[in-house]
Amino acid sequence: MTIRTARPDRGRHFRPRMHCIKKLEAMVVEMQDLKSGVKGSEQKLNVTKIPHVITGQDIIAWIASKMKTETEEAHVFGTMLVAYGYIYPLQNHKKLVMCNDTSLYRFQTPYFWPTQNWVAEDSDYAIYLAKRNIRKKGMLEPYEQVHYNHLHEWLNHKWDFIVMQATEQYKAGKERMKPDCVVFDCQERAYWIVNRPPRRTHSAMDCGPERLIDPSADENIFYQQAIMRSKVKSSVSLGALVKYITNYKNHDAFLAPCLPSNPWQTDNDAYWTLNMRRVDVPTKMRVERWSFSLFELLTDLRGRDDFKIFLKKEFSGENLAFWEAAEELKWGTASSMSTKAETIFKTFLAPGAPRWINIDGRTMGLTVKGLDHPHRYVLEAAQTHVFLLMKKDTFFRYLKSPVYKDIQKKALNPEPHNFSPAQLEQNALTRSPGIHPIILWQQEEEEKAKAAAASAPVDVKAMMSKIDRKK
């Protein structure tokens, strides 16, 4: 049985960004230059004098002067140097940020730079934690204690060796001078905070999918969800892709020519005229596209009108009417939202409504409850339910109906235009301006108003009074 003692090699993650990291190291080397670099001095930390100490404001000022940038950008760059472990704080070890004040920092020794590519193994981290546990007499930081307990359980088979190594390193550290001992302890702690960050924090060294996992949650949740996610065979997905390309290749302007001609190339607007939104007789390509899916049919206003004719003959037009009302609520103005929601409830959802729709009780309950405080997407669940009902049943009956077959026979198949160079020049000279979109919108609104007036109940008394007045 193989016992895993090391985490994945982080060195392989550095390779794509090694060029960027080397630029950072070149900047750090310039900062340590004795003549033109950041000036350091000896500072007292508690009771120990630490050599070559620099302040955060000196580092930021040097970066701003060197890179000719604003102080804010220099501050961000300094924080990046701290996050990658090239500069470490002497006072607040947990926060890997650069403070623009008199906070004390030191340059990390090159042995701990990321380009060294030595793997931060769990056994080395366990030795470091065991050494700190001996020095602090069991008083570790909370996150270090969690890591220590986890590694103790994981590396139990070699824990005696780890404790022995930690003891030897602790004895060797006691023989050093006090400043050197403090400096080495800070360097080592800074390295492990970068490579083994506390919980609920991310490390600059992380990249790939594991960076997207919330560190406060159990890491296994991500992998469990990936395993439980439904899978599709590659043959099935490729077959669906081939079917989609086969259906749509003749309708793609980049793969097939426009019939009768491309108006952007020939200055002839016959293509736009034949494919207007409310044209009387559509083209064959347009009618063929309706058969691809219910979404294609409802997206095309001309196809939707034809679908309404079929539903009217079958006395089942309430589903499509509800779907359209939900679309109007979703894309309409905010001021009319409450009025439209109340009208939809009275027309389609209320008990005994004139155009009551048949949806399951759970969806109906959620929808009616949401209408107490209406918003744009309050009908989303009911609209989706109705759409699926039409997709599974009504749509396929429409494709087999005489209504669709009749429009297929009447559909136009325009012949391609073969303009000569002289004709193309003439088309460019006689080019007429297109219809403004606002005018098209006004025409559609007028048609909607006429259709609504035609479908509204007729007041007989009002009609009779108007007739009497005319007499």
Short mmCIF file of C-alpha atoms in Angstrom, two decimals:
data_model
loop_
_atom_site.label_atom_id
_atom_site.label_comp_id
_atom_site.label_asym_id
_atom_site.label_seq_id
_atom_site.Cartn_x
_atom_site.Cartn_y
_atom_site.Cartn_z
CA MET A 1 0.00 0.00 0.00
CA THR A 2 1.35 3.42 -0.95
CA ILE A 3 1.04 6.09 1.73
CA ARG A 4 0.71 9.58 0.33
CA THR A 5 3.09 11.94 2.12
CA ALA A 6 3.18 14.92 -0.23
CA ARG A 7 0.67 17.16 -1.90
CA PRO A 8 0.63 17.69 -5.67
CA ASP A 9 3.76 19.31 -7.04
CA ARG A 10 3.04 23.03 -7.13
CA GLY A 11 6.08 23.53 -9.33
CA ARG A 12 4.13 22.35 -12.35
CA HIS A 13 1.62 25.18 -11.74
CA PHE A 14 4.39 27.79 -11.84
CA ARG A 15 5.60 26.93 -15.33
CA PRO A 16 2.90 28.87 -17.25
CA ARG A 17 3.63 32.01 -15.19
CA MET A 18 7.36 31.50 -14.64
CA HIS A 19 8.15 34.42 -16.95
CA CYS A 20 6.06 36.74 -14.77
CA ILE A 21 7.66 35.44 -11.57
CA LYS A 22 11.14 36.01 -12.97
CA LYS A 23 10.21 39.64 -13.67
CA LEU A 24 9.18 39.99 -10.03
CA GLU A 25 12.50 38.53 -8.91
CA ALA A 26 14.41 40.93 -11.15
CA MET A 27 12.57 43.81 -9.46
CA VAL A 28 13.36 42.37 -6.00
CA VAL A 29 17.04 42.12 -6.90
CA GLU A 30 17.03 45.80 -7.92
CA MET A 31 15.34 46.72 -4.65
CA GLN A 32 18.18 45.06 -2.72
CA ASP A 33 20.90 47.00 -4.54
CA LEU A 34 23.10 48.78 -2.01
CA LYS A 35 23.29 52.02 -4.02
CA SER A 36 19.96 52.40 -5.86
CA GLY A 37 17.74 50.04 -3.88
CA VAL A 38 15.52 50.50 -0.85
CA LYS A 39 17.54 51.72 2.09
CA GLY A 40 17.38 49.42 5.08
CA SER A 41 18.44 49.97 8.67
CA GLU A 42 18.76 48.15 11.94
CA GLN A 43 15.51 48.14 13.91
CA LYS A 44 14.63 46.86 17.37
CA LEU A 45 11.90 44.21 17.42
CA ASN A 46 10.82 43.68 21.03
CA VAL A 47 14.28 43.46 22.64
CA THR A 48 16.21 42.13 19.63
CA LYS A 49 17.97 44.27 17.03
CA ILE A 50 17.16 43.05 13.50
CA PRO A 51 19.48 44.12 10.63
CA HIS A 52 18.45 45.22 7.12
CA VAL A 53 14.87 46.16 8.01
CA ILE A 54 12.77 48.26 5.61
CA THR A 55 9.44 50.00 6.10
CA GLY A 56 6.33 49.67 3.98
CA GLN A 57 6.20 53.33 3.00
CA ASP A 58 9.85 53.23 1.82
CA ILE A 59 9.11 50.19 -0.38
CA ILE A 60 6.01 51.79 -1.92
CA ALA A 61 7.82 55.08 -2.53
CA TRP A 62 10.71 53.26 -4.24
CA ILE A 63 8.30 51.24 -6.47
CA ALA A 64 6.36 54.39 -7.43
CA SER A 65 9.61 56.19 -8.32
CA LYS A 66 11.09 53.23 -10.21
CA MET A 67 7.99 52.29 -12.20
CA LYS A 68 6.72 55.89 -12.51
CA THR A 69 3.24 54.98 -11.28
CA GLU A 70 0.75 56.28 -8.78
CA THR A 71 1.02 55.41 -5.11
CA GLU A 72 -2.07 53.17 -5.29
CA GLU A 73 -0.56 51.05 -8.07
CA ALA A 74 2.75 50.84 -6.24
CA HIS A 75 0.83 49.72 -3.15
CA VAL A 76 -0.83 46.91 -5.10
CA PHE A 77 2.50 45.81 -6.57
CA GLY A 78 4.07 45.77 -3.10
CA THR A 79 1.22 43.62 -1.80
CA MET A 80 1.81 41.20 -4.67
CA LEU A 81 5.49 40.89 -3.66
CA VAL A 82 4.41 40.07 -0.11
CA ALA A 83 1.77 37.59 -1.33
CA TYR A 84 4.36 35.69 -3.38
CA GLY A 85 6.76 35.63 -0.42
CA TYR A 86 9.55 37.90 -1.73
CA ILE A 87 9.03 40.30 1.18
CA TYR A 88 7.74 39.22 4.57
CA PRO A 89 6.37 41.22 7.52
CA LEU A 90 8.12 41.17 10.87
CA GLN A 91 5.14 42.13 13.00
CA ASN A 92 1.82 40.91 11.55
CA HIS A 93 2.66 37.52 10.04
CA LYS A 94 -0.88 36.45 9.16
CA LYS A 95 -1.71 39.34 6.80
CA LEU A 96 0.30 39.06 3.60
CA VAL A 97 -0.28 42.69 2.57
CA MET A 98 1.92 45.73 2.20
CA CYS A 99 1.00 48.59 4.56
CA ASN A 100 1.85 52.14 3.50
CA ASP A 101 3.18 53.12 6.93
CA THR A 102 6.11 52.39 9.23
CA SER A 103 5.38 48.65 9.39
CA LEU A 104 8.61 46.60 9.30
CA TYR A 105 9.52 44.18 6.51
CA ARG A 106 12.54 42.19 5.32
CA PHE A 107 13.53 40.61 2.02
CA GLN A 108 13.08 36.86 1.88
CA THR A 109 16.18 34.77 1.32
CA PRO A 110 16.42 33.42 -2.29
CA TYR A 111 16.31 29.87 -0.92
CA PHE A 112 12.56 30.32 -0.31
CA TRP A 113 11.74 32.02 -3.66
CA PRO A 114 9.11 30.28 -5.84
CA THR A 115 11.56 29.73 -8.72
CA GLN A 116 13.51 27.26 -6.60
CA ASN A 117 10.68 24.80 -7.37
CA TRP A 118 11.26 22.69 -4.32
CA VAL A 119 8.07 20.95 -3.25
CA ALA A 120 6.49 22.10 0.01
CA GLU A 121 6.03 18.57 1.32
CA ASP A 122 3.77 17.76 4.22
CA SER A 123 6.62 16.03 6.06
CA ASP A 124 8.66 19.29 5.99
CA TYR A 125 5.63 21.22 7.21
CA ALA A 126 5.08 18.66 9.97
CA ILE A 127 8.72 19.09 11.10
CA TYR A 128 8.27 22.87 11.14
CA LEU A 129 5.06 22.63 13.21
CA ALA A 130 6.62 20.14 15.60
CA LYS A 131 9.59 22.50 16.10
CA ARG A 132 7.25 25.43 16.79
CA ASN A 133 5.27 23.25 19.16
CA ILE A 134 8.43 22.54 21.13
CA ARG A 135 9.48 26.21 21.15
CA LYS A 136 6.02 27.51 22.10
CA LYS A 137 5.41 24.65 24.56
CA GLY A 138 2.19 23.57 22.86
CA MET A 139 0.81 27.09 22.26
CA LEU A 140 0.38 27.06 18.48
CA GLU A 141 -1.87 29.32 16.46
CA PRO A 142 -5.41 27.85 16.00
CA TYR A 143 -4.92 27.15 12.28
CA GLU A 144 -1.48 25.67 12.98
CA GLN A 145 -2.98 23.42 15.64
CA VAL A 146 -5.54 22.14 13.13
CA HIS A 147 -2.81 21.39 10.59
CA TYR A 148 -0.64 19.81 13.30
CA ASN A 149 -3.42 17.42 14.40
CA HIS A 150 -4.22 16.51 10.80
CA LEU A 151 -0.59 15.78 9.93
CA HIS A 152 -0.11 13.84 13.15
CA GLU A 153 -2.94 11.54 12.12
CA TRP A 154 -1.87 11.36 8.48
CA LEU A 155 1.86 10.82 9.03
CA ASN A 156 1.54 8.70 12.13
CA HIS A 157 3.71 5.98 10.60
CA LYS A 158 6.76 8.31 10.59
CA TRP A 159 5.91 10.70 13.43
CA ASP A 160 8.86 9.56 15.58
CA PHE A 161 11.23 10.57 12.77
CA ILE A 162 9.47 13.95 12.43
CA VAL A 163 9.78 14.70 16.15
CA MET A 164 13.44 13.68 16.11
CA GLN A 165 14.18 16.03 13.18
CA ALA A 166 12.28 18.88 14.86
CA THR A 167 14.21 18.38 18.10
CA GLU A 168 17.56 18.47 16.30
CA GLN A 169 16.62 21.64 14.41
CA TYR A 170 15.41 23.27 17.64
CA LYS A 171 18.74 22.49 19.36
CA ALA A 172 20.70 23.81 16.35
CA GLY A 173 18.64 27.02 16.41
CA LYS A 174 19.42 27.65 20.06
CA GLU A 175 23.14 27.77 19.24
CA ARG A 176 22.62 30.70 16.82
CA MET A 177 22.82 34.32 17.84
CA LYS A 178 19.52 35.84 18.91
CA PRO A 179 19.05 38.15 15.84
CA ASP A 180 19.85 35.32 13.42
CA CYS A 181 17.45 33.02 15.24
CA VAL A 182 14.62 35.59 15.02
CA VAL A 183 15.31 36.30 11.34
CA PHE A 184 15.35 32.62 10.38
CA ASP A 185 12.15 32.00 12.32
CA CYS A 186 10.41 34.87 10.48
CA GLN A 187 11.68 33.65 7.11
CA GLU A 188 10.45 30.12 7.73
CA ARG A 189 7.09 31.26 9.05
CA ALA A 190 6.58 33.57 6.04
CA TYR A 191 7.33 30.70 3.65
CA TRP A 192 4.81 28.36 5.27
CA ILE A 193 2.11 31.02 5.51
CA VAL A 194 2.42 31.47 1.73
CA ASN A 195 2.44 27.73 0.98
CA ARG A 196 0.13 26.55 3.79
CA PRO A 197 -2.21 29.52 4.37
CA PRO A 198 -4.69 29.67 7.24
CA ARG A 199 -8.22 28.46 6.66
CA ARG A 200 -10.66 30.76 4.82
CA THR A 201 -7.81 32.37 2.91
CA HIS A 202 -6.31 31.83 -0.55
CA SER A 203 -2.67 31.66 -1.45
CA ALA A 204 -1.08 33.39 -4.42
CA MET A 205 0.54 30.04 -5.20
CA ASP A 206 -2.80 28.36 -5.85
CA CYS A 207 -4.05 28.01 -9.41
CA GLY A 208 -6.32 25.69 -11.33
CA PRO A 209 -9.68 24.23 -10.23
CA GLU A 210 -8.67 23.97 -6.56
CA ARG A 211 -8.47 27.78 -6.42
CA LEU A 212 -12.22 27.97 -7.06
CA ILE A 213 -13.09 25.83 -4.04
CA ASP A 214 -14.32 27.74 -1.01
CA PRO A 215 -11.63 27.05 1.60
CA SER A 216 -14.15 27.42 4.43
CA ALA A 217 -16.17 24.47 3.11
CA ASP A 218 -15.28 20.83 2.88
CA GLU A 219 -13.12 20.29 -0.20
CA ASN A 220 -14.81 16.98 -0.88
CA ILE A 221 -18.10 18.74 -1.75
CA PHE A 222 -16.66 19.92 -5.07
CA TYR A 223 -15.58 16.43 -6.08
CA GLN A 224 -18.81 14.82 -4.85
CA GLN A 225 -20.86 17.20 -6.98
CA ALA A 226 -18.63 16.46 -9.98
CA ILE A 227 -19.14 12.71 -9.51
CA MET A 228 -22.92 13.02 -9.06
CA ARG A 229 -23.33 15.30 -12.07
CA SER A 230 -25.04 13.49 -14.93
CA LYS A 231 -22.66 12.46 -17.67
CA VAL A 232 -23.30 12.15 -21.41
CA LYS A 233 -21.41 9.76 -23.62
CA SER A 234 -19.12 11.41 -26.12
CA SER A 235 -20.87 9.55 -28.95
CA VAL A 236 -24.24 11.00 -27.89
CA SER A 237 -22.93 14.55 -27.55
CA LEU A 238 -21.08 14.36 -30.88
CA GLY A 239 -24.21 12.98 -32.55
CA ALA A 240 -26.25 15.91 -31.20
CA LEU A 241 -23.61 18.33 -32.46
CA VAL A 242 -23.62 16.76 -35.94
CA LYS A 243 -27.42 16.92 -36.02
CA TYR A 244 -27.39 20.58 -35.02
CA ILE A 245 -24.82 21.47 -37.71
CA THR A 246 -26.75 19.51 -40.34
CA ASN A 247 -29.95 21.40 -39.51
CA TYR A 248 -28.50 24.88 -39.32
CA LYS A 249 -25.74 24.85 -41.95
CA ASN A 250 -28.09 26.08 -44.71
CA HIS A 251 -29.36 28.85 -42.43
CA ASP A 252 -25.92 30.21 -41.55
CA ALA A 253 -25.03 33.28 -43.63
CA PHE A 254 -21.33 32.38 -43.41
CA LEU A 255 -21.83 28.82 -44.74
CA ALA A 256 -24.67 29.32 -47.24
CA PRO A 257 -25.60 32.26 -49.51
CA CYS A 258 -28.60 34.47 -48.74
CA LEU A 259 -31.52 34.15 -51.11
CA PRO A 260 -32.23 36.02 -53.28
CA SER A 261 -29.04 38.03 -52.50
CA ASN A 262 -27.08 39.52 -49.65
CA PRO A 263 -28.37 43.10 -49.27
CA TRP A 264 -25.07 44.28 -47.78
CA GLN A 265 -23.23 43.24 -50.95
CA THR A 266 -25.78 43.96 -53.69
CA ASP A 267 -27.68 46.98 -52.23
CA ASN A 268 -30.91 45.13 -53.00
CA ASP A 269 -33.38 44.91 -50.10
CA ALA A 270 -35.44 42.00 -51.45
CA TYR A 271 -34.05 39.70 -48.74
CA TRP A 272 -35.22 42.04 -45.97
CA THR A 273 -38.61 42.55 -47.60
CA LEU A 274 -39.23 38.80 -47.90
CA ASN A 275 -38.16 38.21 -44.28
CA MET A 276 -40.06 40.99 -42.53
CA ARG A 277 -41.43 40.06 -39.12
CA ARG A 278 -45.11 40.09 -40.13
CA VAL A 279 -44.88 39.19 -43.83
CA ASP A 280 -47.96 37.52 -45.35
CA VAL A 281 -46.16 34.67 -47.14
CA PRO A 282 -42.81 33.58 -45.62
CA THR A 283 -39.94 31.89 -47.41
CA LYS A 284 -39.34 28.15 -47.39
CA MET A 285 -36.12 28.51 -45.42
CA ARG A 286 -38.00 30.41 -42.74
CA VAL A 287 -40.81 27.82 -42.54
CA GLU A 288 -38.25 25.02 -42.41
CA ARG A 289 -36.57 26.68 -39.42
CA TRP A 290 -39.85 26.59 -37.46
CA SER A 291 -39.68 22.80 -37.43
CA PHE A 292 -36.31 22.76 -35.62
CA SER A 293 -37.73 23.55 -32.18
CA LEU A 294 -40.60 25.26 -30.39
CA PHE A 295 -38.20 28.05 -29.41
CA GLU A 296 -37.49 28.82 -33.08
CA LEU A 297 -41.22 28.81 -33.83
CA LEU A 298 -42.13 31.20 -31.00
CA THR A 299 -39.16 33.50 -31.62
CA ASP A 300 -40.37 34.18 -35.17
CA LEU A 301 -43.49 36.37 -34.91
CA ARG A 302 -44.79 35.07 -38.24
CA GLY A 303 -44.41 31.49 -37.04
CA ARG A 304 -46.09 32.36 -33.76
CA ASP A 305 -49.08 33.76 -35.66
CA ASP A 306 -49.33 30.54 -37.64
CA PHE A 307 -49.09 28.51 -34.43
CA LYS A 308 -51.96 30.59 -32.98
CA ILE A 309 -54.17 29.67 -35.94
CA PHE A 310 -53.54 25.97 -35.24
CA LEU A 311 -54.24 26.36 -31.51
CA LYS A 312 -57.44 28.29 -32.22
CA LYS A 313 -58.73 25.41 -34.33
CA GLU A 314 -57.94 23.00 -31.49
CA PHE A 315 -59.47 25.29 -28.84
CA SER A 316 -56.24 25.25 -26.81
CA GLY A 317 -54.80 28.72 -27.24
CA GLU A 318 -54.66 29.59 -23.52
CA ASN A 319 -51.16 28.09 -23.03
CA LEU A 320 -49.61 30.26 -25.74
CA ALA A 321 -51.56 33.30 -24.53
CA PHE A 322 -50.22 32.78 -21.02
CA TRP A 323 -46.67 32.34 -22.35
CA GLU A 324 -46.94 35.63 -24.26
CA ALA A 325 -48.37 37.43 -21.22
CA ALA A 326 -45.45 36.17 -19.12
CA GLU A 327 -43.02 37.46 -21.76
CA GLU A 328 -44.70 40.88 -21.71
CA LEU A 329 -44.43 40.97 -17.92
CA LYS A 330 -40.77 39.97 -18.07
CA TRP A 331 -39.72 42.55 -20.66
CA GLY A 332 -42.30 45.27 -20.00
CA THR A 333 -41.99 48.50 -18.04
CA ALA A 334 -41.72 48.47 -14.25
CA SER A 335 -44.64 50.88 -13.85
CA SER A 336 -47.10 48.47 -15.49
CA MET A 337 -45.83 45.37 -13.70
CA SER A 338 -48.45 45.24 -10.93
CA THR A 339 -51.33 45.85 -13.35
CA LYS A 340 -50.13 43.16 -15.76
CA ALA A 341 -49.61 40.67 -12.93
CA GLU A 342 -53.15 41.25 -11.66
CA THR A 343 -54.59 40.87 -15.19
CA ILE A 344 -52.67 37.62 -15.75
CA PHE A 345 -53.91 36.23 -12.44
CA LYS A 346 -57.55 37.03 -13.22
CA THR A 347 -57.30 35.73 -16.80
CA PHE A 348 -55.26 32.53 -16.39
CA LEU A 349 -54.72 31.52 -12.74
CA ALA A 350 -57.71 32.51 -10.61
CA PRO A 351 -60.36 29.84 -9.88
CA GLY A 352 -62.96 30.02 -12.65
CA ALA A 353 -60.72 32.21 -14.86
CA PRO A 354 -61.94 32.59 -18.48
CA ARG A 355 -58.67 31.14 -19.88
CA TRP A 356 -57.55 28.95 -16.99
CA ILE A 357 -54.35 27.00 -17.66
CA ASN A 358 -53.76 23.45 -16.47
CA ILE A 359 -50.51 23.31 -14.42
CA ASP A 360 -49.55 21.16 -11.43
CA GLY A 361 -50.58 22.21 -7.93
CA ARG A 362 -47.07 22.90 -6.64
CA THR A 363 -46.22 25.29 -9.51
CA MET A 364 -49.62 26.95 -9.20
CA GLY A 365 -49.12 27.47 -5.46
CA LEU A 366 -45.66 29.01 -5.89
CA THR A 367 -46.88 31.28 -8.69
CA VAL A 368 -49.98 32.53 -6.86
CA LYS A 369 -47.93 33.13 -3.70
CA GLY A 370 -45.34 35.10 -5.68
CA LEU A 371 -48.02 37.32 -7.23
CA ASP A 372 -48.58 38.90 -3.80
CA HIS A 373 -45.33 40.78 -4.44
CA PRO A 374 -44.95 40.69 -8.25
CA HIS A 375 -41.65 41.07 -10.06
CA ARG A 376 -40.42 40.36 -13.59
CA TYR A 377 -39.71 36.68 -13.06
CA VAL A 378 -42.62 35.77 -10.81
CA LEU A 379 -44.18 33.65 -13.60
CA GLU A 380 -40.91 31.91 -14.57
CA ALA A 381 -41.85 28.49 -13.13
CA ALA A 382 -45.36 28.47 -14.62
CA GLN A 383 -44.10 29.76 -17.97
CA THR A 384 -41.47 27.01 -18.15
CA HIS A 385 -44.09 24.38 -17.27
CA VAL A 386 -46.42 25.61 -20.01
CA PHE A 387 -43.57 25.79 -22.53
CA LEU A 388 -42.62 22.16 -21.84
CA LEU A 389 -46.24 21.09 -22.23
CA MET A 390 -46.43 22.75 -25.65
CA LYS A 391 -43.04 21.35 -26.62
CA LYS A 392 -43.92 17.73 -25.78
CA ASP A 393 -47.42 17.62 -27.25
CA THR A 394 -48.80 20.62 -29.16
CA PHE A 395 -45.67 21.41 -31.17
CA PHE A 396 -45.41 17.96 -32.79
CA ARG A 397 -49.12 17.93 -33.59
CA TYR A 398 -48.68 21.32 -35.24
CA LEU A 399 -45.89 20.00 -37.51
CA LYS A 400 -48.25 17.22 -38.71
CA SER A 401 -51.27 19.50 -39.06
CA PRO A 402 -52.76 20.84 -42.33
CA VAL A 403 -51.98 24.37 -41.12
CA TYR A 404 -48.23 23.80 -41.24
CA LYS A 405 -48.37 21.74 -44.44
CA ASP A 406 -50.43 24.47 -46.11
CA ILE A 407 -47.93 27.20 -45.20
CA GLN A 408 -45.14 24.93 -46.49
CA LYS A 409 -46.86 24.75 -49.89
CA LYS A 410 -47.44 28.50 -50.06
CA ALA A 411 -43.92 29.42 -48.91
CA LEU A 412 -41.75 31.30 -51.38
CA ASN A 413 -38.51 29.97 -52.77
CA PRO A 414 -36.78 33.06 -54.23
CA GLU A 415 -34.40 32.65 -57.12
CA PRO A 416 -30.84 33.93 -56.59
CA HIS A 417 -29.97 37.30 -58.08
CA ASN A 418 -27.09 37.37 -60.53
CA PHE A 419 -26.27 41.07 -60.74
CA SER A 420 -23.68 42.29 -63.20
CA PRO A 421 -21.11 44.93 -62.12
CA ALA A 422 -23.15 47.62 -63.89
CA GLN A 423 -26.32 46.54 -62.08
CA LEU A 424 -24.51 46.60 -58.74
CA GLU A 425 -23.42 50.19 -59.41
CA GLN A 426 -26.98 51.08 -60.35
CA ASN A 427 -28.29 49.46 -57.14
CA ALA A 428 -25.85 51.54 -55.11
CA LEU A 429 -27.07 54.74 -56.77
CA THR A 430 -30.77 53.94 -56.36
CA ARG A 431 -30.49 52.55 -52.87
CA SER A 432 -33.53 53.46 -50.75
CA PRO A 433 -33.36 54.10 -47.00
CA GLY A 434 -34.68 51.32 -44.79
CA ILE A 435 -37.66 51.58 -42.48
CA HIS A 436 -36.73 53.09 -39.13
CA PRO A 437 -36.92 50.60 -36.20
CA ILE A 438 -39.23 52.95 -34.27
CA ILE A 439 -41.72 52.93 -37.14
CA LEU A 440 -41.62 49.13 -37.23
CA TRP A 441 -42.21 49.06 -33.47
CA GLN A 442 -45.18 51.42 -33.81
CA GLN A 443 -46.67 49.24 -36.53
CA GLU A 444 -46.32 46.14 -34.34
CA GLU A 445 -47.97 47.93 -31.39
CA GLU A 446 -50.89 48.94 -33.62
CA GLU A 447 -51.29 45.36 -34.81
CA LYS A 448 -51.23 44.13 -31.20
CA ALA A 449 -53.87 46.67 -30.21
CA LYS A 450 -56.10 45.60 -33.12
CA ALA A 451 -55.70 41.93 -32.23
CA ALA A 452 -56.51 42.63 -28.57
CA ALA A 453 -59.58 44.64 -29.54
CA ALA A 454 -60.74 41.88 -31.86
CA SER A 455 -60.41 39.23 -29.16
CA ALA A 456 -62.04 41.35 -26.42
CA PRO A 457 -65.69 40.67 -25.50
CA VAL A 458 -68.17 42.89 -27.32
CA ASP A 459 -70.44 45.16 -25.30
CA VAL A 460 -73.79 44.83 -27.12
CA LYS A 461 -75.45 47.77 -25.34
CA ALA A 462 -72.62 50.14 -26.27
CA MET A 463 -72.73 49.01 -29.90
CA MET A 464 -76.51 49.53 -30.08
CA SER A 465 -76.22 53.01 -28.56
CA LYS A 466 -73.62 53.97 -31.17
CA ILE A 467 -75.89 52.75 -33.96
CA ASP A 468 -78.82 54.75 -32.56
CA ARG A 469 -76.69 57.90 -32.41
CA LYS A 470 -75.69 57.54 -36.07
CA LYS A 471 -79.34 57.24 -37.04
#
